[in-house]
CSV table of C-alpha atoms in Angstrom, one decimal:
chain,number,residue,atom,x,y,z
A,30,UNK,CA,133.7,53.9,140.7
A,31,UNK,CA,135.3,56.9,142.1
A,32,UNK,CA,134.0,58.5,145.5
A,33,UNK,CA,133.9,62.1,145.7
A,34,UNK,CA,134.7,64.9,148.3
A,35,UNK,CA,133.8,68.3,148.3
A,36,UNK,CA,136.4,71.1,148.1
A,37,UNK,CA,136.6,74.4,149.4
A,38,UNK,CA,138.8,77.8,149.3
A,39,UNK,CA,138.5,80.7,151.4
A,40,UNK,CA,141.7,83.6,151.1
A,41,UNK,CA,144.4,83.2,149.0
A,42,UNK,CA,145.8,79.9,147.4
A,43,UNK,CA,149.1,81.8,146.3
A,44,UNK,CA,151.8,84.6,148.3
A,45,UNK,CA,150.0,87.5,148.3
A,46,UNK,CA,151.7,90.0,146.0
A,47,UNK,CA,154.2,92.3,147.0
A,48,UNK,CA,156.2,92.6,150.2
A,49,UNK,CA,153.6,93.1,152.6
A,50,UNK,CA,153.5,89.4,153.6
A,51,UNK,CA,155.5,85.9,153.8
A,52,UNK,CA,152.8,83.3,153.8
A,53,UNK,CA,153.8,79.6,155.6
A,54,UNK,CA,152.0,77.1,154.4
A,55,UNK,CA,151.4,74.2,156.5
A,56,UNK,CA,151.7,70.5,156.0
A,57,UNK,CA,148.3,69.0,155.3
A,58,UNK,CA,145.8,67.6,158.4
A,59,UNK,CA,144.8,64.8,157.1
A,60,UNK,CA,141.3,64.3,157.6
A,61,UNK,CA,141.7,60.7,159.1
A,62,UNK,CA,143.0,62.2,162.5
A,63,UNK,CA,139.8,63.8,162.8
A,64,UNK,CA,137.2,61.9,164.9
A,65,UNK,CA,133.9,63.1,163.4
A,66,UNK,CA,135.8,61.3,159.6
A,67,UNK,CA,136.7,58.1,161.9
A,68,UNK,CA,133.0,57.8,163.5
A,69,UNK,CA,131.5,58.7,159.8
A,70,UNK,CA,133.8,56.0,158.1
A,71,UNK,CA,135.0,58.9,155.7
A,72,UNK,CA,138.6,59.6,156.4
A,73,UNK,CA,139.6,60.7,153.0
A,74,UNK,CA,140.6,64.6,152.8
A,75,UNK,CA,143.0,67.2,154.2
A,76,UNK,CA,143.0,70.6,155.7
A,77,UNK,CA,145.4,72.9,154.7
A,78,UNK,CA,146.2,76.9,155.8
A,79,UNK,CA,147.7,79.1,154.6
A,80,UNK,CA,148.8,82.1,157.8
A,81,UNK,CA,150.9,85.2,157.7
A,82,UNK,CA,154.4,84.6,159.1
A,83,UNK,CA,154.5,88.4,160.9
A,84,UNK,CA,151.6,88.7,162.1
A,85,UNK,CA,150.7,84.8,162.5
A,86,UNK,CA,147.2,85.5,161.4
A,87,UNK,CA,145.4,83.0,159.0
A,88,UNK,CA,145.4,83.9,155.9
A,89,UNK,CA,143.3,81.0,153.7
A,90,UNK,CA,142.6,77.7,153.6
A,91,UNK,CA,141.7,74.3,151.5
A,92,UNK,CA,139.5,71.9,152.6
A,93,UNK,CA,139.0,68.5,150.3
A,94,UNK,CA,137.1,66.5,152.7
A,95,UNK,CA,133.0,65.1,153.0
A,96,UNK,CA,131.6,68.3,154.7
A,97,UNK,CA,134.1,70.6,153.2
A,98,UNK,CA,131.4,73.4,152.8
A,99,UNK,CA,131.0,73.2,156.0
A,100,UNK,CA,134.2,73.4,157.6
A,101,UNK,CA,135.2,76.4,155.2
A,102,UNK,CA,132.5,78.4,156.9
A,103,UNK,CA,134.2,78.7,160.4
A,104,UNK,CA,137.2,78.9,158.4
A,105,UNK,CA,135.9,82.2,156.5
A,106,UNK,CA,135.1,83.6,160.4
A,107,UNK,CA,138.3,83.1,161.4
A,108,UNK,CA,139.9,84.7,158.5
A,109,UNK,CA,137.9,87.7,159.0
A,110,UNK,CA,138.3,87.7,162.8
A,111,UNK,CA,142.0,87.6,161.4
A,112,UNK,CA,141.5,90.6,159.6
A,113,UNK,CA,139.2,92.7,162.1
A,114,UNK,CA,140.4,91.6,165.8
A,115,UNK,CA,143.5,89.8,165.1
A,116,UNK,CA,143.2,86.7,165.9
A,117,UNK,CA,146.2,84.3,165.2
A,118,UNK,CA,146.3,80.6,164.1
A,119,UNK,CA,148.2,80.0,167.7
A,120,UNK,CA,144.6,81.1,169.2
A,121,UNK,CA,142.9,78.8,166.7
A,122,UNK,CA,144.9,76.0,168.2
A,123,UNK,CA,143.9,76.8,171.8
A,124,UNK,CA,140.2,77.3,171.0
A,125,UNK,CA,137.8,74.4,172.6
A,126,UNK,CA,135.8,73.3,169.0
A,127,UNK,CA,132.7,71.4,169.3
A,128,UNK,CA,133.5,67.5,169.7
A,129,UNK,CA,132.9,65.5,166.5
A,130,UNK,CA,132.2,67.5,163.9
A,131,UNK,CA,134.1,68.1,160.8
A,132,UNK,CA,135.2,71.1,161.8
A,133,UNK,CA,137.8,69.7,164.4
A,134,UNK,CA,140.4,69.4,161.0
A,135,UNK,CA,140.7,73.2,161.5
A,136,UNK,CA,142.1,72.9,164.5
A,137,UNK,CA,143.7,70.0,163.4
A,138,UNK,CA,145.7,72.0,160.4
A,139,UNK,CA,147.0,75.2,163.1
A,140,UNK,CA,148.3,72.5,165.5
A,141,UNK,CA,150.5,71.5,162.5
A,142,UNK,CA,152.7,74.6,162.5
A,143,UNK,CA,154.0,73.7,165.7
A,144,UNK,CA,153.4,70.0,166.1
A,145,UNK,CA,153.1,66.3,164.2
A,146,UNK,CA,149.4,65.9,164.7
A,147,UNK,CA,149.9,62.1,163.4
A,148,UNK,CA,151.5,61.2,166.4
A,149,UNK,CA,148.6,62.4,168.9
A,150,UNK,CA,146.3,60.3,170.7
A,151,UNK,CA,142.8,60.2,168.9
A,152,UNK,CA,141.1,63.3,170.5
A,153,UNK,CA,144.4,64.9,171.9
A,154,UNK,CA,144.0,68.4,169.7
């Protein structure tokens, strides 16, 4: 029997077309380096983002993790808040998240563009 995980896409998966931007995708967060997976004994999935190099502003992102539809929704909010007030991925990784829940692999995923989040303590984002 295979266990399933939900999946979820918010922005683009692909460059946006034309000049305008150079997307950087980031290596996957994999879910098991996120405490509310460890505690829930579900640490199969990823995070992964998808920002605009010039402006550093998230872009998209793929979840394929249990509670996917969940973490996609903060996601969305901080695409828009992208969009609208400029918020950048840097900010995302700075930003105090709500201690386990799913969402955490968010944070998780922006830390990767600037560090190896494998080789963080448990509870070090």
């Amino acid at each position: 029997m295979i266990a399933m995980c939900e999946t979820s896409s918010a922005g683009p998966v692909l460059h946006p077309t034309g000049d305008e931007h150079r997307c950087v995708h980031n290596g996957p967060a994999h879910i098991a380096h996120v405490p509310r997976a460890i505690a829930a004994w579900d640490t199969r999935g990823l995070v992964k983002l998808v920002m605009d190099e010039a402006s550093g502003r998230l872009l998209g992102a793929h979840v394929l993790a249990a509670e996917a539809g969940e973490v996609i929704q903060t996601t969305a909010l901080a695409i828009a808040c992208g969009r609208r007030y400029g918020l950048r991925v840097d900010e995302l990784r700075q930003r105090l998240l709500p201690y386990l829940v799913q969402v955490e692999g968010l944070k998780l995923a922006a830390q990767t563009f600037a560090k190896d989040v494998a080789k963080l303590p448990c509870c070090a984002g």
